[in-house]
XYZ file of C-alpha atoms in Angstrom:
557
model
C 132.899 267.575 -9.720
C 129.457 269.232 -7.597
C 129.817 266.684 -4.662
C 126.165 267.117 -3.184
C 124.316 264.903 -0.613
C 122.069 264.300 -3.172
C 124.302 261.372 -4.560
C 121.458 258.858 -4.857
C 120.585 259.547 -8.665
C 124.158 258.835 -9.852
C 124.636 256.041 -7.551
C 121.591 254.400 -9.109
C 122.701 255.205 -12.464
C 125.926 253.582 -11.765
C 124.737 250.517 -10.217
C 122.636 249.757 -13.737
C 126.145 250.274 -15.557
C 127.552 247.417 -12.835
C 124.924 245.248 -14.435
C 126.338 244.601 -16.996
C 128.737 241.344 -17.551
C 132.200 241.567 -17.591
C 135.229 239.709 -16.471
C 136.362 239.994 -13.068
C 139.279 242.241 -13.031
C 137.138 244.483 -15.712
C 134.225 244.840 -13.381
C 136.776 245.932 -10.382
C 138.133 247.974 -13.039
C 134.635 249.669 -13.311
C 133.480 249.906 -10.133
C 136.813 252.032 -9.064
C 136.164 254.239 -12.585
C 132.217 255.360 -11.474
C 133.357 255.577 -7.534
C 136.501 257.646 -8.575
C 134.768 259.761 -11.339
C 131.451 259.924 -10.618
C 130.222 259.657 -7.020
C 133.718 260.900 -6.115
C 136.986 261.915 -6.555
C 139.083 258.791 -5.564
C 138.356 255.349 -5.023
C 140.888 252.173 -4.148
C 139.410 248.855 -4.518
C 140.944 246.168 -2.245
C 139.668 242.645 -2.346
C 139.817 239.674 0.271
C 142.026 237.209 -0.785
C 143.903 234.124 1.088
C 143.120 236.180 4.088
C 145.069 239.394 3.491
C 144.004 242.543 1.066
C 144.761 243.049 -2.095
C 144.585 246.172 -4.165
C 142.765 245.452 -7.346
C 142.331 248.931 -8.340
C 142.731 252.134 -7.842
C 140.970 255.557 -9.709
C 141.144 259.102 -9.093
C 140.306 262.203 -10.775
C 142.845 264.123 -12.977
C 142.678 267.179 -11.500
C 143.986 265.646 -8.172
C 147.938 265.276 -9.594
C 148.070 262.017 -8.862
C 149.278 258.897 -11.861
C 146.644 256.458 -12.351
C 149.639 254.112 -12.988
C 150.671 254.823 -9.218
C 151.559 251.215 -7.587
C 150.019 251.538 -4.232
C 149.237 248.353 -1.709
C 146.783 247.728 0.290
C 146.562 248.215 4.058
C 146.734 245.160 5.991
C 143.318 244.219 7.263
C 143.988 244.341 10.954
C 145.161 248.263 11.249
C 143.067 249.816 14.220
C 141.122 252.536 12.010
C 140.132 252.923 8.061
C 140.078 249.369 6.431
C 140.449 247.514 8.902
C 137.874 248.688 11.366
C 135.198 248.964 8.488
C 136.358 245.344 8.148
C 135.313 244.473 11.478
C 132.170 246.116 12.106
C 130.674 245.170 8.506
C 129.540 248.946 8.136
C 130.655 252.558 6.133
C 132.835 254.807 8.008
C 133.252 258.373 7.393
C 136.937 260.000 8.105
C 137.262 263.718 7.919
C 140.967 265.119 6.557
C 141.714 265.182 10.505
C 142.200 261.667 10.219
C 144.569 261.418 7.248
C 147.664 262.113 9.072
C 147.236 258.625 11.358
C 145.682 256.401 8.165
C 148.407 257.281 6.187
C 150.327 255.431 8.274
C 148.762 252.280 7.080
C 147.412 253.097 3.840
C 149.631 254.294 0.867
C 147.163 255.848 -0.921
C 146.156 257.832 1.664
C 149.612 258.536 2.060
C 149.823 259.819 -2.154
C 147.193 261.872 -1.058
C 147.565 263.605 1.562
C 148.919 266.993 -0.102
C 144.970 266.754 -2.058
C 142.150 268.571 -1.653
C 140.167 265.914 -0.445
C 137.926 267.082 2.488
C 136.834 263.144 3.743
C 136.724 259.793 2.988
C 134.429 257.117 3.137
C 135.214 253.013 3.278
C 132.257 250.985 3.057
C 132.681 246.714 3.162
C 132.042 244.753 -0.596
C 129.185 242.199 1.307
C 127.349 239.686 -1.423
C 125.346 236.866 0.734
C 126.933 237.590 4.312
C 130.253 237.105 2.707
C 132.608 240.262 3.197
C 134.246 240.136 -0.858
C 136.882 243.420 0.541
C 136.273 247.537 1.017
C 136.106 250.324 -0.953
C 137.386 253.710 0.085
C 135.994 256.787 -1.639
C 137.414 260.450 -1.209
C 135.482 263.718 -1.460
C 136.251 267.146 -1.972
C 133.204 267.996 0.140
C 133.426 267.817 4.316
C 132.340 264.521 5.419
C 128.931 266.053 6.386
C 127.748 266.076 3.318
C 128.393 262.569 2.231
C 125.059 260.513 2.063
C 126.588 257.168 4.090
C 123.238 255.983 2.548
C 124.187 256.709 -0.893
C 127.725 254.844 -0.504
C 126.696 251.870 1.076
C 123.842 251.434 -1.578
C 126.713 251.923 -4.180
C 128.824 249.333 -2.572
C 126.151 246.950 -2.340
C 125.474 247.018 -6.182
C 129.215 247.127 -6.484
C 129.793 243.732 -4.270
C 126.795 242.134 -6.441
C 128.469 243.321 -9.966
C 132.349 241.631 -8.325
C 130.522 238.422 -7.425
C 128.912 237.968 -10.250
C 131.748 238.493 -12.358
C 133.629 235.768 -10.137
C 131.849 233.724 -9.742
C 131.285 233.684 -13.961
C 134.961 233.694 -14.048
C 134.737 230.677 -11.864
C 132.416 228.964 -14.049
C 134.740 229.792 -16.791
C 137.452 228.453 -15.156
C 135.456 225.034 -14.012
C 134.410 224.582 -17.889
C 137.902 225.052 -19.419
C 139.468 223.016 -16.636
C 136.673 220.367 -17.507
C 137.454 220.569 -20.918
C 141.596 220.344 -20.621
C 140.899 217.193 -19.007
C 138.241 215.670 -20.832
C 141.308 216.762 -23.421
C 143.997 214.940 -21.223
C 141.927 211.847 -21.082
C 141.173 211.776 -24.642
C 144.882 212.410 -25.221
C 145.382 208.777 -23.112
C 142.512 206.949 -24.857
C 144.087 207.690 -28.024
C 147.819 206.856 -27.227
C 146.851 203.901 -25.437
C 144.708 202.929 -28.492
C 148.050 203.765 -30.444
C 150.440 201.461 -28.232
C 147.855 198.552 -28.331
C 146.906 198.580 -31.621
C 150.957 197.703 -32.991
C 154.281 196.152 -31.681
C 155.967 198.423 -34.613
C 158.068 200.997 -32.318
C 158.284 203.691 -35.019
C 155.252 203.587 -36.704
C 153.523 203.447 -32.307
C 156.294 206.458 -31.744
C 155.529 208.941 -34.516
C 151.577 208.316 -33.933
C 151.718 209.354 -30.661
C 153.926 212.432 -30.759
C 151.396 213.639 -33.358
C 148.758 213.073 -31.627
C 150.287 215.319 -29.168
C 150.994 218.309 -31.169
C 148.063 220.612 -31.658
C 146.012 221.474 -28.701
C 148.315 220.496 -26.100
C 151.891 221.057 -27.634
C 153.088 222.715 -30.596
C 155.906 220.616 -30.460
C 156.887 216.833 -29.026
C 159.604 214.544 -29.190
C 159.864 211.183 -27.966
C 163.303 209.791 -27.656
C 164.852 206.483 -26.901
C 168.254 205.558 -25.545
C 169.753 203.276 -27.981
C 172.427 200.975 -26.273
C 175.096 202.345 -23.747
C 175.109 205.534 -22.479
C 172.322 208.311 -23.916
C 172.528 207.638 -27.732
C 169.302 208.168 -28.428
C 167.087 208.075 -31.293
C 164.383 210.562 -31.800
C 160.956 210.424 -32.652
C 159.393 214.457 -33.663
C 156.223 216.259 -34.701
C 155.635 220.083 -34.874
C 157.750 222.775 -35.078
C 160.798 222.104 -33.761
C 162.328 223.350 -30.460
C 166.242 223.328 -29.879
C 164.975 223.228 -26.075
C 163.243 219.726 -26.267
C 166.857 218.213 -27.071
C 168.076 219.418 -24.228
C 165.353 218.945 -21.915
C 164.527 215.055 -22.843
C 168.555 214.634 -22.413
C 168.291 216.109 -18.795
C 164.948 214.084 -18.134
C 166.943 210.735 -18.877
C 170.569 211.882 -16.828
C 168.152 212.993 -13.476
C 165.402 209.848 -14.195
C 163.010 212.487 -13.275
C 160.514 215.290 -14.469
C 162.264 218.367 -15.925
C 161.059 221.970 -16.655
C 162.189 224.763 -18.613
C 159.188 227.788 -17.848
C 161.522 230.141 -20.105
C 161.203 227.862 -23.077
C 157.568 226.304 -22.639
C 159.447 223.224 -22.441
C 158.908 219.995 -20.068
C 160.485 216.318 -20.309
C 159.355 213.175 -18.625
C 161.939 210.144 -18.171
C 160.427 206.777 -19.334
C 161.115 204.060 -16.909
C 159.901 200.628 -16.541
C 161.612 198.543 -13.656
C 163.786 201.098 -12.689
C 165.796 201.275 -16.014
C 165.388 204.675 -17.938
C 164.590 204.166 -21.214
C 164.025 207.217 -22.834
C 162.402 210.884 -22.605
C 158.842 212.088 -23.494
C 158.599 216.224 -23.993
C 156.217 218.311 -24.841
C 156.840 222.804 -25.774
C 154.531 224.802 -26.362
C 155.245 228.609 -28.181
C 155.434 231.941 -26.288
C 151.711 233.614 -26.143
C 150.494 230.253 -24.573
C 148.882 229.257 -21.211
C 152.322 227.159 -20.048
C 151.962 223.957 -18.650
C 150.095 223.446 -15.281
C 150.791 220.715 -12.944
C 147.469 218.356 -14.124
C 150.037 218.482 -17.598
C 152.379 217.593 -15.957
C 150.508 215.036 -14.787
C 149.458 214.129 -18.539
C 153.258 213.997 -19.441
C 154.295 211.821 -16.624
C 151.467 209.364 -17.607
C 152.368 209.195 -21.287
C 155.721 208.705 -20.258
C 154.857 205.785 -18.197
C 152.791 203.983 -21.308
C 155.393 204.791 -23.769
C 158.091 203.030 -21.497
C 155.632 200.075 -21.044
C 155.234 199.975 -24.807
C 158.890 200.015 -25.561
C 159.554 197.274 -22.882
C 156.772 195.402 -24.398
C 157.925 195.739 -28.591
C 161.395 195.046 -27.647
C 160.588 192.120 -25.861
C 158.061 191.276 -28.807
C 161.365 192.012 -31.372
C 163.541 189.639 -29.589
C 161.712 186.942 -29.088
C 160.858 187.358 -33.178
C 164.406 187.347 -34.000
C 164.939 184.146 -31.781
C 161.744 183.095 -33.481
C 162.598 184.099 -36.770
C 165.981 182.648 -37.118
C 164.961 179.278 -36.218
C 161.833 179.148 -38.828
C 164.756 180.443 -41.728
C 166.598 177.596 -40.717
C 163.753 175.179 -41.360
C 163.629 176.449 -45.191
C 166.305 174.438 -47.453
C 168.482 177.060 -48.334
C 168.818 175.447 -51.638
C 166.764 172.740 -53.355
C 168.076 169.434 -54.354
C 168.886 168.279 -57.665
C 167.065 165.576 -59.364
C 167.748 164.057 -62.932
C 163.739 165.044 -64.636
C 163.023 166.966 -62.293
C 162.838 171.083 -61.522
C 162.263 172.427 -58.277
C 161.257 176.143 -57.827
C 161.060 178.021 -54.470
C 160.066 181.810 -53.439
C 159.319 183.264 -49.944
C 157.871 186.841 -48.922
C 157.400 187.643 -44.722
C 154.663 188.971 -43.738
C 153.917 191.911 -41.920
C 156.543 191.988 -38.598
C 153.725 192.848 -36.093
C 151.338 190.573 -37.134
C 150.777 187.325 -35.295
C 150.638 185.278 -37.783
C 152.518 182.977 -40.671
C 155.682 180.844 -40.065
C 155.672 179.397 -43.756
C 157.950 176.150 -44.225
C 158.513 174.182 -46.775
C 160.997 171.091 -47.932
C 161.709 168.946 -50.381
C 163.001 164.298 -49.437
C 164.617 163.239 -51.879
C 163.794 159.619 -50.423
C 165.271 157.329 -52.950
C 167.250 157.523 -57.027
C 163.306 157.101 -57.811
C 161.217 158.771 -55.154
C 160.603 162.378 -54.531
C 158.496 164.297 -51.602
C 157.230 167.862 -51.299
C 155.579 169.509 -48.364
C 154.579 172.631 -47.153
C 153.066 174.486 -44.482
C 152.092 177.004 -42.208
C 152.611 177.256 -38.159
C 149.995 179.883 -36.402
C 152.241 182.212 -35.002
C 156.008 183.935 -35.017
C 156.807 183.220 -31.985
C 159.334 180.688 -29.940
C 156.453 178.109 -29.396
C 155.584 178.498 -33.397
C 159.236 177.219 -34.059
C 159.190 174.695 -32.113
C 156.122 172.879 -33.574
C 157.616 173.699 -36.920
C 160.640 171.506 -35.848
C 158.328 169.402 -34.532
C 156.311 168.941 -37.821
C 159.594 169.667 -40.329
C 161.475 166.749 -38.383
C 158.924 164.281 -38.136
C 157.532 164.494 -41.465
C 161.246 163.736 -42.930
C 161.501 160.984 -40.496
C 158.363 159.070 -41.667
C 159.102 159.762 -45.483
C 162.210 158.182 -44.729
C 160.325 155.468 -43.749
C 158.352 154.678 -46.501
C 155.295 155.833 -44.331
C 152.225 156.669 -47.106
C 151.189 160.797 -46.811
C 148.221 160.398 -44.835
C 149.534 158.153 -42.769
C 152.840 160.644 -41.885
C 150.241 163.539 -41.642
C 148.452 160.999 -39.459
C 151.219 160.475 -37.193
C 152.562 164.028 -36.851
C 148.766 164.442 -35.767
C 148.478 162.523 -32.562
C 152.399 163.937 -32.122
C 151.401 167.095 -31.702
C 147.785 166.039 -30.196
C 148.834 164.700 -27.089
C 150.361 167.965 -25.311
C 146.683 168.775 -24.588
C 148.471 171.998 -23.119
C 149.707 173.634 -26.711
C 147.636 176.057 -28.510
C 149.351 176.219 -31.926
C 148.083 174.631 -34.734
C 149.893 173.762 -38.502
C 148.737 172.901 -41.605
C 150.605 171.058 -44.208
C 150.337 169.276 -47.726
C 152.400 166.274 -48.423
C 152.962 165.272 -52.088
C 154.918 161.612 -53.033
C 156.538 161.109 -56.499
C 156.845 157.980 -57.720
C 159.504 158.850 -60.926
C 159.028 155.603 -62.326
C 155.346 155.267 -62.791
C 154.878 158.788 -62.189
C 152.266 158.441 -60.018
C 152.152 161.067 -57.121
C 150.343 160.710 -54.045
C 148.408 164.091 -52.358
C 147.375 164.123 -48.495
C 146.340 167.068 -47.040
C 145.777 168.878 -43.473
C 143.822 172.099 -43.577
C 146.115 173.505 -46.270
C 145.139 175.111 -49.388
C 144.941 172.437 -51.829
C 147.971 172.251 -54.150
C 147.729 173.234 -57.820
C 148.427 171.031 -60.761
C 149.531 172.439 -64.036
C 149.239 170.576 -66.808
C 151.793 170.584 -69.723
C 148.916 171.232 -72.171
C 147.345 174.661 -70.184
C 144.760 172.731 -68.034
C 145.017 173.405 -64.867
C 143.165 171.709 -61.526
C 143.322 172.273 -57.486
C 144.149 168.471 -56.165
C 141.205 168.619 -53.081
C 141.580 166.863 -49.799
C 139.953 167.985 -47.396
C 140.608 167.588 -43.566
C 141.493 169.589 -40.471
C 144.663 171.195 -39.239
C 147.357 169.212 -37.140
C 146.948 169.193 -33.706
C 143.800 168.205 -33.621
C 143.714 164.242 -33.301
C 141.828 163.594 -36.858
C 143.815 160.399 -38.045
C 144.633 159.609 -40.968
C 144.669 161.930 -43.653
C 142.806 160.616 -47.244
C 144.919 160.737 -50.260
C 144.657 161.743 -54.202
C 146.241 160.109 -56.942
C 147.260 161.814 -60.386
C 149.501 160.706 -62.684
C 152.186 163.351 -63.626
C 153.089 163.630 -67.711
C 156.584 165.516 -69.069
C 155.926 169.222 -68.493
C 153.277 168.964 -65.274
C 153.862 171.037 -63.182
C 152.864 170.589 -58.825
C 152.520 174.109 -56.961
C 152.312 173.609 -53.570
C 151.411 177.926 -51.747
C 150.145 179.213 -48.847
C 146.969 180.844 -47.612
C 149.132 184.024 -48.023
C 149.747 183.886 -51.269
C 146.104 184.478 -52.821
C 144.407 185.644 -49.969
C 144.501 189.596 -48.456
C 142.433 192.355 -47.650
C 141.026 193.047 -51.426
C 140.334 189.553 -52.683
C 139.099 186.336 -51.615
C 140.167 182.947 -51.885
C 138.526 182.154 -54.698
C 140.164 185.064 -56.629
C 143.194 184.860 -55.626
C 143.415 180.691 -57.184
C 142.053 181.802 -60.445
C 144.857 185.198 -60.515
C 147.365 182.343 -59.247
C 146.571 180.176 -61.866
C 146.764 182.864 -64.833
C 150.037 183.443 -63.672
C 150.959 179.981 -64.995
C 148.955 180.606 -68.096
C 150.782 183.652 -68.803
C 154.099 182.692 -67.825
C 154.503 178.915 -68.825
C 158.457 178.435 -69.187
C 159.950 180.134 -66.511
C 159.363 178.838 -62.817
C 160.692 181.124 -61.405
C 159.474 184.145 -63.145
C 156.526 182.513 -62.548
C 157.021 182.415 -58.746
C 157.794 185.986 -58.600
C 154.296 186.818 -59.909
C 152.889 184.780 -57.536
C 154.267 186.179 -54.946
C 152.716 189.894 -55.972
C 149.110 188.301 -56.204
C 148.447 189.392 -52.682
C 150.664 192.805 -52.152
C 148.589 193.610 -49.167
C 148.614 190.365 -47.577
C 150.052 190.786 -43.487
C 150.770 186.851 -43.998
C 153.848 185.308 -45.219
C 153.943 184.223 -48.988
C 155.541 181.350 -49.590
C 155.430 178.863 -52.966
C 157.065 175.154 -53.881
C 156.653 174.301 -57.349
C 157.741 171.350 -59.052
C 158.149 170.150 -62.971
C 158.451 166.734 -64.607
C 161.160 167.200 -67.643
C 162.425 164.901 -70.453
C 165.706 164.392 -68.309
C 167.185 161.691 -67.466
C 166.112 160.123 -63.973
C 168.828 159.263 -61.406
C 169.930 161.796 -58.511
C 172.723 163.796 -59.363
């Protein structure tokens, strides 16, 4: 290479080449490949960073003998000549070969090439706005007389402009994507928290949220709980699988804390409400990815904490349904009496287990050899309170049958029963029918309860209609309807649940309800089990009393 003083053509051409765009460590790349081809023989870039220098790159030309590959560090910035005193004055300074001997003390390049024929060197400061960015150092074959200073500093001027630019691009790059992972990260907690709100159901919540999680953020997640004693767990997965999430969500819930495996892209978070571990969250992602930072682990450590929440929640939720549950089966007969001409027909369906809703009941007095009672009903709610006003309801009902108390009037009284704890917010609705098996005659009183069907022996068939509010709410006594019931009649007392869901209305769902009983005359309970499939998608219970006059002989049994 002609080294001339006349340097300030190919400096200028190699500042427009610095203009263009690049990444950062591309443009240092660059910058070391025109000062170490071009405008010289050999040039180290070292950079400013955390307050020491760093050697970003280093160029020199083939014919020299030295690698390209050769690992060389950078001086440290407070050596008395070279780098360090261009450092502190802010200007170029010139060396002549004299000078290698004592700056390859400090400098290993200088060191690499001291058996060159380089003549001189020249280290000029990388300044953008007043800010010194590091130094560049730039050998010559030529003496240093003939370097144009001039020419070098102009060079590393357009060479500190090209390095900021490209940082502070990089920067912006950087400020987007981290803007972006955590518009990500918060999106990821909307959506599970929109996940554990929405249901109490822990599996159907659990494999929801661990797909949710695989894609952008994991390739693969598993959620696992601890099933009774020690760390049975169960296991909740999405994505591909990864041996290294077993083990990692096992050590997570042993140490009750955060644990990492950088080999395997693999991190676990314990889940632990109250101090009691209750399972592991973990997340792995496959090799060739960014791994995860410390705002993920942040991410995990969240999601750990709602799952946990969640699971204390549902199995609270599950245990009080079970309590719940139990005591509303016990309020069903778990078989119906016998009654000389007479046939009694039952058929129950729960509802969906999450939804608040339901607690279907129903019973049938025998009150005397010649008088019969039917009711039915609904309680707002599974829970321990719902019970308890169907026991409330259940009991006193049978109580004022007993008594010879007319339907409204027990309705009536079961009403300002439940009316004067001005503190309970469950309502119940309920239809009380009275048989009279000598004249027949039966009695209808209703309390916000779908009106019962009548099915008459010859095909007609007629809603009995009474209307009047739900119990609980102080209305008095109930009005009643009188029909007279003929060999083959048929009473079906349902609930709301049976003809109402998501693809029907009311009104549909009586007329399908009575073609059943068109369709299917003999059977009851063939009958029933249609009945019960009017609805499929119905979250309520489903629950349906029917009863049918015969040509039997009267008399209990």
């Amino acid at each position: 290479m002609n080294e001339t003083i006349a340097l300030e053509s190919t400096v200028r051409a190699a500042s427009r080449r610095l203009a263009i765009t690049s990444t950062y460590d591309d443009t240092l790349s660059r910058v070391a490949v025109l000062g170490g081809t071009e405008l010289a023989s050999a040039c180290a870039i070292d950079m400013v960073e955390s307050g020491t220098l760093v050697r970003r790159a280093f160029v020199v030309d083939t014919r020299l003998g030295i690698s390209p590959d050769t690992k060389l560090e950078a001086p440290h910035p407070d050596v008395a000549e070279g780098v360090g005193a261009v450092l502190r004055a802010g200007t170029p300074l010139v060396y002549e070969r004299a000078w290698f001997g004592a700056l390859a003390r400090d400098d290993t390049a200088l060191r690499s090439l001291s058996d060159s024929p380089l003549q001189a060197i020249a280290i000029a400061p990388l300044v953008f706005d007043g800010l010194t960015l590091g130094v560049m150092s730039l050998g010559f074959l030529s003496g240093a007389e003939a370097i144009d200073v001039g020419a070098v500093a102009s060079f590393a001027q357009s060479a500190a402009v090209a390095i900021a630019n490209a940082r502070l691009l990089e920067e912006a790059r950087r400020a987007q994507r981290e803007a972006e992972a955590s518009r990500a990260r918060l999106d990821y907690v909307s959506r599970t928290s929109t996940a554990f709100a929405r249901s109490l159901d822990r599996d159907e919540t659990f494999a929801r949220f661990v797909d949710t999680m695989v894609g952008e953020f994991a390739d693969a997640a598993l959620l696992r709980t601890v099933e009774g004693p020690g760390v049975r767990t169960k296991s909740y997965r999405a994505g591909v699988g990864d041996e290294a999430l077993d083990e990692i969500c096992l050590n997570a819930i042993r140490a009750t804390r955060t644990s990492v495996n950088e080999t395997r892209g693999a991190v676990a978070a314990p889940m632990v409400v109250a101090g009691r571990t209750s399972g592991a969250v973990g997340f792995a992602r496959a090799a060739g990815r960014e791994p995860f930072g410390i705002d993920d682990l942040t991410l995990l450590e969240d999601l750990a904490a709602r799952a946990a929440a969640f699971l204390e929640t549902a199995t609270a939720f599950e245990r009080e349904q079970r309590v719940s549950l139990t005591l509303q089966s016990a309020f069903r007969p778990r078989r119906l009496p016998s009654v000389s001409g007479l046939t009694f027909a039952a058929a129950y369906q729960p509802g969906t287990a999450d939804m608040d809703i339901g607690g279907d009941w129903y019973d049938v007095i025998v009150v005397s050899p010649t008088q019969v009672a039917c009711v039915i009903g609904d309680v707002m709610g599974h829970d321990v309170e719902a019970a308890a006003v169907m026991a409330e309801v259940r009991n006193g009902l049978r109580a004022h049958v007993a008594e010879g108390c007319e339907p409204g009037t027990c309705l009536a009284r079961i009403d300002g029963l439940l009316s004067r704890d001005r503190e309970r917010t469950t309502f119940a609705t309920a239809a009380l029918a009275m048989l009279d098996l000598d004249s027949r005659r039966l009695v209808v009183a209703n309390a916000g309860h779908p009106p019962p069907m009548l099915v008459r022996a010859s095909g007609e068939i007629a809603s009995i209609v009474s209307t009047s509010p739900p119990l609980g709410l102080d209305a008095g006594v109930r009005p009643e309807i009188g029909e007279r019931l003929e060999p083959g009649d048929t009473l079906l007392l349902f609930t709301d649940g049976v003809v109402e869901d998501r693809t029907r209305s009311y009104v549909d769902g009586i007329e399908a309800l009575a073609r059943v009983f068109r369709d299917v005359p003999d059977s009851l309970d063939e009958a029933l089990a249609h009945a019960l499939g009017i609805a499929p998608s119905s979250p309520d219970d489903r629950t349906v009393l029917a009863m049918r006059v015969d040509a039997a002989k009267r008399g209990r049994q």
